Amino acid sequence: EEAVRVGDIVIAWNVFQHFYPYFDVVPTDWDTELTLALESALSDGSEAEFLLTLRRLTAALHDGHAGANHVALDSGLGHLPLTFGWVERRVVVTASDVPAVQPGDILVSIDGIPAAEALADEEAYISGSPQWMRFRALLAIGRGEMEASVQLVLERDGTTSDVSLERRSQMPPGEDRPPQIGELEPGIWYVNLGAAPWPDIQENLDAIAGAKGVVFDLRGYPKGNHQVISHLLTEPDTSSAWMRIPQVIYPDFEEVTWEHASWGMKPLKPHIEGKVVFITDGRAISYAESFMGFIEGYRLAEIVGQPTAGTNGNVNPFGLPGGYRVRFTGMLVVKHDGSQHHLVGVQPTVPAERSLEGVREGRDELLEVALELVR
């Protein structure tokens, strides 16, 4: 119903207007976005069309936590048996569960839409920094109705081929990583922080602490294991105001006061003595960036890869009439030195990217850079 659609825009726009803490650093004309969202809502002819209107509105927040969903509309969706990456300015298959498609194959088009255009179409509905939008769009590009057939045109060694695949999985295949925790070569340990829970790390902590070097992999979301930070610190954590909770009393985010919070980390033994390198990229968001913020702020290790997502702080969700759910970041988070984190992210000290050749050869080039630094 038109009244529900328009009412939902009024509610959502006002929640953000009065409670979103990042309007001072995002490039958005919020009054114009209200007009655009109302015009779109008035012309929408279905629940699915209106969901896209809500997603366009949240995209204008430039907030990696922001988005909209509808349980009924979002159920029954699946992924292709492929994972895509952005490599040498092309959409490239980086993992495949089907023999007909190999890592390193370049996506030319999907269902007749050129790959670059399909990627841009997805990014229009995603909120956040460019690196987060790109990561989410690469996930979304193959997502759709489960068991539906998708027509792909792929390029390999200068030759194109047509491939038809069905969506049959809840998630795309994962990219190859070493075992969660282990010694990659004599004296050099590897810990996948996105997969290894703290108890498993703790069991190996003496060996890790005494190693010549350690590579911590945080291309993703930590597994409740930020206690690692305490075994890297040599002095107590003194940054006491990098998380800031707004106390909102007046409209339009005026005269806001802030409740400050921090983790108050302390050094613990055993101290990790060897050369330490972290790997990260645009997939690392929120809790992962709290973790990486300590590595950056206290210069605890070299950081290999690409900037993190640039979105941190607790998520505020709310419901709208019609079964829609909307979310956004309610807490303001800055770097440990007080500078802007939102849309910036944790920056690598050693930037590194994947290459087409490396993907085709099955190499983890970011891990190779990290290992070279440790050696």
Coordinates of C-alpha atoms in Angstrom, one line a residue:
E1 CA 0.0 0.0 0.0
E2 CA 1.2 3.5 -0.9
A3 CA 0.6 4.7 2.7
V4 CA 2.9 2.0 4.1
R5 CA 5.7 2.7 1.6
V6 CA 5.6 6.4 2.2
G7 CA 5.3 6.0 6.0
D8 CA 8.3 3.6 6.0
I9 CA 10.4 6.2 4.3
V10 CA 9.4 8.9 6.7
I11 CA 10.2 6.6 9.7
A12 CA 13.6 5.4 8.3
W13 CA 14.7 8.8 7.1
N14 CA 13.9 10.3 10.6
V15 CA 15.7 7.6 12.5
F16 CA 18.9 8.3 10.5
Q17 CA 18.4 12.1 10.7
H18 CA 18.3 12.1 14.5
F19 CA 20.6 9.2 15.4
Y20 CA 23.2 8.5 12.7
P21 CA 26.6 9.7 14.0
Y22 CA 28.5 10.0 10.8
F23 CA 26.8 12.6 8.7
D24 CA 29.7 15.0 9.3
V25 CA 32.1 12.7 7.3
V26 CA 29.9 11.2 4.6
P27 CA 29.3 12.8 1.2
T28 CA 25.5 12.9 1.4
D29 CA 22.8 15.5 0.9
W30 CA 20.3 13.9 3.3
D31 CA 17.4 16.3 2.4
T32 CA 17.8 15.4 -1.3
E33 CA 17.8 11.7 -0.4
L34 CA 14.4 12.1 1.3
T35 CA 12.9 13.6 -1.9
L36 CA 14.4 10.8 -4.0
A37 CA 13.2 8.0 -1.7
L38 CA 9.7 9.4 -1.5
E39 CA 9.4 9.7 -5.3
S40 CA 10.7 6.2 -5.6
A41 CA 8.3 4.8 -3.0
L42 CA 5.3 6.5 -4.7
S43 CA 6.2 4.7 -8.0
D44 CA 7.1 1.3 -6.6
G45 CA 4.7 -1.4 -7.7
S46 CA 5.7 -4.3 -5.4
E47 CA 7.3 -5.3 -2.1
A48 CA 10.5 -6.2 -4.0
E49 CA 10.7 -2.8 -5.7
F50 CA 10.2 -1.0 -2.4
L51 CA 13.0 -3.1 -0.8
L52 CA 15.3 -1.7 -3.4
T53 CA 14.2 1.8 -2.6
L54 CA 15.0 1.2 1.1
R55 CA 18.4 -0.2 0.1
R56 CA 19.1 2.9 -2.0
L57 CA 18.3 5.1 1.0
T58 CA 20.6 3.2 3.3
A59 CA 23.3 3.2 0.6
A60 CA 23.3 7.0 0.8
L61 CA 24.5 6.7 4.5
H62 CA 27.9 5.3 3.3
D63 CA 27.7 2.9 6.3
G64 CA 29.0 -0.7 5.9
H65 CA 26.5 -1.8 8.6
A66 CA 23.5 -0.2 7.0
G67 CA 21.0 -2.1 4.9
A68 CA 17.5 -3.3 4.6
N69 CA 16.0 -6.8 4.3
H70 CA 12.6 -8.6 4.2
V71 CA 12.5 -12.1 5.6
A72 CA 10.0 -13.4 3.0
L73 CA 11.7 -11.7 0.0
D74 CA 15.2 -12.7 1.1
S75 CA 14.4 -16.4 1.8
G76 CA 15.1 -19.0 -0.9
L77 CA 18.1 -17.2 -2.3
G78 CA 21.3 -19.1 -3.3
H79 CA 24.8 -18.6 -4.7
L80 CA 26.6 -20.0 -7.7
P81 CA 29.3 -22.6 -6.9
L82 CA 31.8 -19.8 -7.6
T83 CA 33.6 -17.1 -5.7
F84 CA 34.5 -13.9 -7.5
G85 CA 37.3 -11.4 -6.8
W86 CA 38.4 -8.0 -8.2
V87 CA 41.8 -8.7 -9.8
E88 CA 43.6 -6.5 -12.2
R89 CA 40.4 -4.4 -12.6
R90 CA 38.4 -7.4 -13.8
V91 CA 35.8 -9.7 -12.2
V92 CA 37.7 -13.0 -11.8
V93 CA 36.8 -16.4 -10.5
T94 CA 38.9 -17.0 -7.4
A95 CA 37.3 -20.3 -6.3
S96 CA 35.2 -22.9 -8.1
D97 CA 33.3 -26.1 -7.2
V98 CA 32.7 -27.1 -10.8
P99 CA 35.3 -28.5 -13.2
A100 CA 34.1 -26.4 -16.1
V101 CA 35.2 -23.2 -14.4
Q102 CA 38.7 -22.6 -13.1
P103 CA 40.2 -20.0 -10.8
G104 CA 41.5 -17.2 -13.0
D105 CA 38.7 -17.4 -15.5
I106 CA 37.5 -13.8 -16.2
L107 CA 33.8 -13.1 -16.1
V108 CA 32.7 -11.3 -19.3
S109 CA 29.0 -11.2 -18.6
I110 CA 26.3 -12.7 -16.4
D111 CA 22.8 -13.3 -17.9
G112 CA 23.8 -11.1 -20.8
I113 CA 24.9 -8.1 -18.6
P114 CA 28.6 -7.1 -18.9
A115 CA 30.4 -8.0 -15.7
A116 CA 31.4 -4.4 -14.9
E117 CA 27.9 -3.2 -15.4
A118 CA 26.5 -6.0 -13.2
L119 CA 29.0 -5.1 -10.5
A120 CA 28.0 -1.5 -10.6
D121 CA 24.3 -2.4 -10.4
E122 CA 24.9 -4.3 -7.2
E123 CA 27.0 -1.6 -5.7
A124 CA 24.2 0.9 -6.1
Y125 CA 22.3 -0.8 -3.3
I126 CA 25.2 -1.4 -0.9
S127 CA 26.2 1.0 1.8
G128 CA 29.8 1.7 2.9
S129 CA 33.3 2.5 1.7
P130 CA 34.4 1.6 -1.9
Q131 CA 36.3 -1.4 -0.6
W132 CA 33.4 -2.8 1.3
M133 CA 30.9 -2.1 -1.5
R134 CA 33.2 -3.9 -3.9
F135 CA 33.5 -7.0 -1.6
R136 CA 29.7 -7.2 -1.0
A137 CA 28.9 -6.7 -4.7
L138 CA 31.3 -9.5 -5.7
L139 CA 29.3 -11.8 -3.3
A140 CA 25.9 -10.5 -4.6
I141 CA 26.7 -10.7 -8.3
G142 CA 25.9 -14.5 -8.5
R143 CA 23.1 -14.4 -5.9
G144 CA 19.5 -15.0 -6.7
E145 CA 16.7 -17.5 -6.8
M146 CA 17.8 -21.0 -5.7
E147 CA 18.1 -23.6 -8.4
A148 CA 17.7 -21.0 -11.1
S149 CA 19.9 -21.3 -14.2
V150 CA 22.5 -18.5 -14.8
Q151 CA 24.2 -17.9 -18.1
L152 CA 27.9 -16.9 -17.9
V153 CA 30.4 -15.9 -20.5
L154 CA 33.9 -16.6 -19.3
E155 CA 37.3 -15.8 -20.8
R156 CA 40.4 -18.0 -20.4
D157 CA 43.6 -17.5 -22.3
G158 CA 41.9 -15.1 -24.7
T159 CA 39.1 -17.5 -25.6
T160 CA 35.5 -17.0 -24.4
S161 CA 33.1 -19.8 -23.6
D162 CA 29.4 -20.0 -22.5
V163 CA 28.7 -21.8 -19.2
S164 CA 25.3 -22.5 -17.7
L165 CA 25.2 -23.0 -13.9
E166 CA 22.5 -23.3 -11.2
R167 CA 22.4 -21.7 -7.8
R168 CA 22.5 -24.5 -5.4
S169 CA 24.4 -23.4 -2.3
Q170 CA 23.8 -21.0 0.6
M171 CA 27.3 -19.6 0.3
P172 CA 29.9 -19.6 -2.4
P173 CA 33.0 -21.8 -2.0
G174 CA 35.8 -20.6 0.3
E175 CA 39.2 -19.7 -1.0
D176 CA 42.1 -22.0 0.0
R177 CA 43.9 -21.2 3.2
P178 CA 46.5 -23.1 5.2
P179 CA 45.3 -25.0 8.3
Q180 CA 43.8 -22.7 11.0
I181 CA 46.9 -22.9 13.2
G182 CA 50.2 -24.4 12.3
E183 CA 53.9 -24.0 11.4
L184 CA 54.2 -23.2 7.7
E185 CA 58.0 -23.6 7.7
P186 CA 60.5 -24.0 10.5
G187 CA 60.1 -21.3 13.0
I188 CA 57.2 -19.5 11.3
W189 CA 53.6 -20.0 12.5
Y190 CA 50.3 -19.1 10.8
V191 CA 47.0 -18.3 12.6
N192 CA 43.8 -17.8 10.7
L193 CA 41.9 -15.4 13.0
G194 CA 38.8 -15.8 11.0
A195 CA 38.6 -19.5 11.8
A196 CA 40.6 -20.3 14.9
P197 CA 38.8 -19.8 18.2
W198 CA 40.7 -18.5 21.2
P199 CA 40.9 -21.8 23.1
D200 CA 42.7 -23.4 20.1
I201 CA 45.1 -20.5 19.8
Q202 CA 45.7 -20.6 23.6
E203 CA 46.7 -24.3 23.3
N204 CA 49.5 -23.3 20.9
L205 CA 50.4 -20.0 22.5
D206 CA 53.8 -21.1 23.9
A207 CA 54.9 -22.2 20.5
I208 CA 53.5 -19.1 18.8
A209 CA 55.2 -16.8 21.4
G210 CA 58.5 -18.5 20.9
A211 CA 58.5 -18.7 17.1
K212 CA 60.8 -16.7 14.9
G213 CA 57.8 -15.2 13.3
V214 CA 54.0 -15.3 13.1
V215 CA 51.5 -14.5 10.4
F216 CA 48.0 -13.6 11.6
D217 CA 45.4 -13.7 8.9
L218 CA 42.4 -11.4 9.4
R219 CA 40.8 -11.4 6.0
G220 CA 37.3 -11.6 7.5
Y221 CA 35.8 -11.6 11.0
P222 CA 37.6 -12.7 14.2
K223 CA 36.5 -15.9 15.9
G224 CA 36.3 -14.3 19.4
N225 CA 40.1 -14.2 19.7
H226 CA 41.1 -10.6 20.2
Q227 CA 42.9 -11.7 23.4
V228 CA 45.9 -12.2 21.0
I229 CA 46.4 -8.4 21.4
S230 CA 47.4 -8.8 25.0
H231 CA 50.2 -11.1 24.0
L232 CA 51.5 -8.5 21.6
L233 CA 51.3 -5.4 23.9
T234 CA 54.3 -4.4 26.0
E235 CA 52.5 -1.6 27.8
P236 CA 48.9 -1.3 29.0
D237 CA 46.4 0.1 26.6
T238 CA 45.8 3.8 27.3
S239 CA 43.4 4.7 24.5
S240 CA 40.2 5.3 26.4
A241 CA 37.9 7.1 24.0
W242 CA 38.0 5.4 20.6
M243 CA 34.4 4.1 21.0
R244 CA 31.9 6.9 21.5
I245 CA 28.2 6.3 22.3
P246 CA 25.9 9.2 21.4
Q247 CA 23.6 10.5 24.1
V248 CA 20.8 12.0 22.0
I249 CA 18.3 14.4 23.6
Y250 CA 17.5 17.0 20.9
P251 CA 16.4 16.5 17.3
D252 CA 18.8 16.6 14.3
F253 CA 21.8 15.2 16.4
E254 CA 22.2 18.6 18.0
E255 CA 24.1 19.2 21.3
V256 CA 24.9 15.5 21.5
T257 CA 27.1 14.3 24.4
W258 CA 29.2 11.2 24.3
E259 CA 29.8 8.2 26.6
H260 CA 33.3 7.0 26.0
A261 CA 34.3 3.3 26.0
S262 CA 37.4 1.2 25.3
W263 CA 38.7 -2.3 25.8
G264 CA 41.4 -1.5 28.4
M265 CA 43.7 -4.3 27.1
K266 CA 46.7 -5.3 29.3
P267 CA 49.9 -7.1 28.4
L268 CA 49.9 -10.8 29.2
K269 CA 52.5 -13.5 29.1
P270 CA 53.7 -15.3 27.1
H271 CA 54.7 -12.3 25.0
I272 CA 54.9 -13.0 21.3
E273 CA 58.6 -12.2 20.7
G274 CA 59.1 -12.9 17.0
K275 CA 58.4 -10.9 13.8
V276 CA 54.6 -10.5 13.5
V277 CA 52.7 -9.7 10.3
F278 CA 49.0 -9.3 9.9
I279 CA 47.1 -9.8 6.6
T280 CA 43.8 -8.0 6.0
D281 CA 41.6 -6.4 3.4
G282 CA 38.2 -4.9 2.7
R283 CA 36.4 -7.9 4.1
A284 CA 37.5 -7.0 7.7
I285 CA 34.7 -5.0 9.2
S286 CA 33.5 -3.9 12.7
Y287 CA 34.9 -6.3 15.4
A288 CA 37.7 -7.1 12.9
E289 CA 38.5 -3.4 12.7
S290 CA 38.5 -3.0 16.5
F291 CA 41.1 -5.8 16.5
M292 CA 43.1 -4.3 13.7
G293 CA 42.8 -0.8 15.3
F294 CA 45.1 -2.0 18.1
I295 CA 47.6 -3.4 15.6
E296 CA 47.7 -0.1 13.7
G297 CA 47.4 2.3 16.7
Y298 CA 50.2 0.7 18.8
R299 CA 52.3 -0.4 15.7
L300 CA 52.3 -4.0 16.9
A301 CA 53.0 -5.5 13.5
E302 CA 53.4 -4.9 9.8
I303 CA 50.0 -5.0 8.0
V304 CA 49.9 -6.6 4.6
G305 CA 47.1 -6.3 2.1
Q306 CA 44.4 -3.6 1.6
P307 CA 42.4 -1.2 3.7
T308 CA 39.8 -2.7 6.0
A309 CA 36.1 -1.8 5.5
G310 CA 36.0 1.4 7.3
T311 CA 32.9 0.7 9.4
N312 CA 33.0 0.1 13.1
G313 CA 30.5 0.5 16.0
N314 CA 27.5 -1.4 17.4
V315 CA 24.6 -2.0 15.0
N316 CA 21.2 -0.4 15.6
P317 CA 18.4 -2.4 14.0
F318 CA 14.7 -1.4 13.7
G319 CA 11.6 -2.7 12.1
L320 CA 9.2 -1.0 9.6
P321 CA 5.6 -1.8 8.7
G322 CA 5.3 -4.3 6.0
G323 CA 7.9 -6.7 7.4
Y324 CA 11.0 -4.7 6.5
R325 CA 14.1 -4.6 8.8
V326 CA 16.6 -1.8 8.6
R327 CA 20.0 -1.4 10.4
F328 CA 22.7 1.2 10.7
T329 CA 25.8 2.0 12.9
G330 CA 24.8 3.8 16.1
M331 CA 28.2 4.2 17.7
L332 CA 30.9 6.5 16.6
V333 CA 34.4 4.9 16.4
V334 CA 37.6 6.7 15.7
K335 CA 41.2 5.5 15.5
H336 CA 43.3 5.3 18.6
D337 CA 44.9 8.6 17.9
G338 CA 41.4 10.2 17.6
S339 CA 41.4 10.6 13.8
Q340 CA 38.7 9.4 11.4
H341 CA 38.2 5.7 11.0
H342 CA 34.8 5.7 9.2
L343 CA 35.2 5.1 5.4
V344 CA 39.0 5.2 5.9
G345 CA 39.7 1.8 7.6
V346 CA 42.9 0.4 8.9
Q347 CA 45.6 1.1 6.3
P348 CA 48.2 -1.5 5.3
T349 CA 51.8 -0.7 6.0
V350 CA 52.7 -3.0 3.0
P351 CA 50.0 -2.8 0.3
A352 CA 49.6 -6.0 -1.7
E353 CA 47.1 -7.3 -4.3
R354 CA 46.4 -10.5 -6.2
S355 CA 47.3 -11.0 -9.8
L356 CA 45.6 -13.0 -12.5
E357 CA 48.7 -15.2 -12.8
G358 CA 48.7 -15.8 -9.1
V359 CA 45.0 -16.8 -9.0
R360 CA 45.5 -19.2 -11.9
E361 CA 48.4 -20.8 -10.2
G362 CA 46.5 -21.2 -6.9
R363 CA 48.9 -18.9 -5.0
D364 CA 48.0 -16.8 -2.0
E365 CA 50.1 -13.8 -2.9
L366 CA 49.2 -11.8 0.2
L367 CA 50.4 -14.6 2.3
E368 CA 53.6 -14.8 0.2
V369 CA 54.3 -11.1 0.9
A370 CA 53.7 -11.7 4.6
L371 CA 56.0 -14.7 4.8
E372 CA 58.7 -12.8 3.0
L373 CA 58.5 -10.0 5.6
V374 CA 58.8 -12.5 8.4
R375 CA 61.8 -14.2 6.8

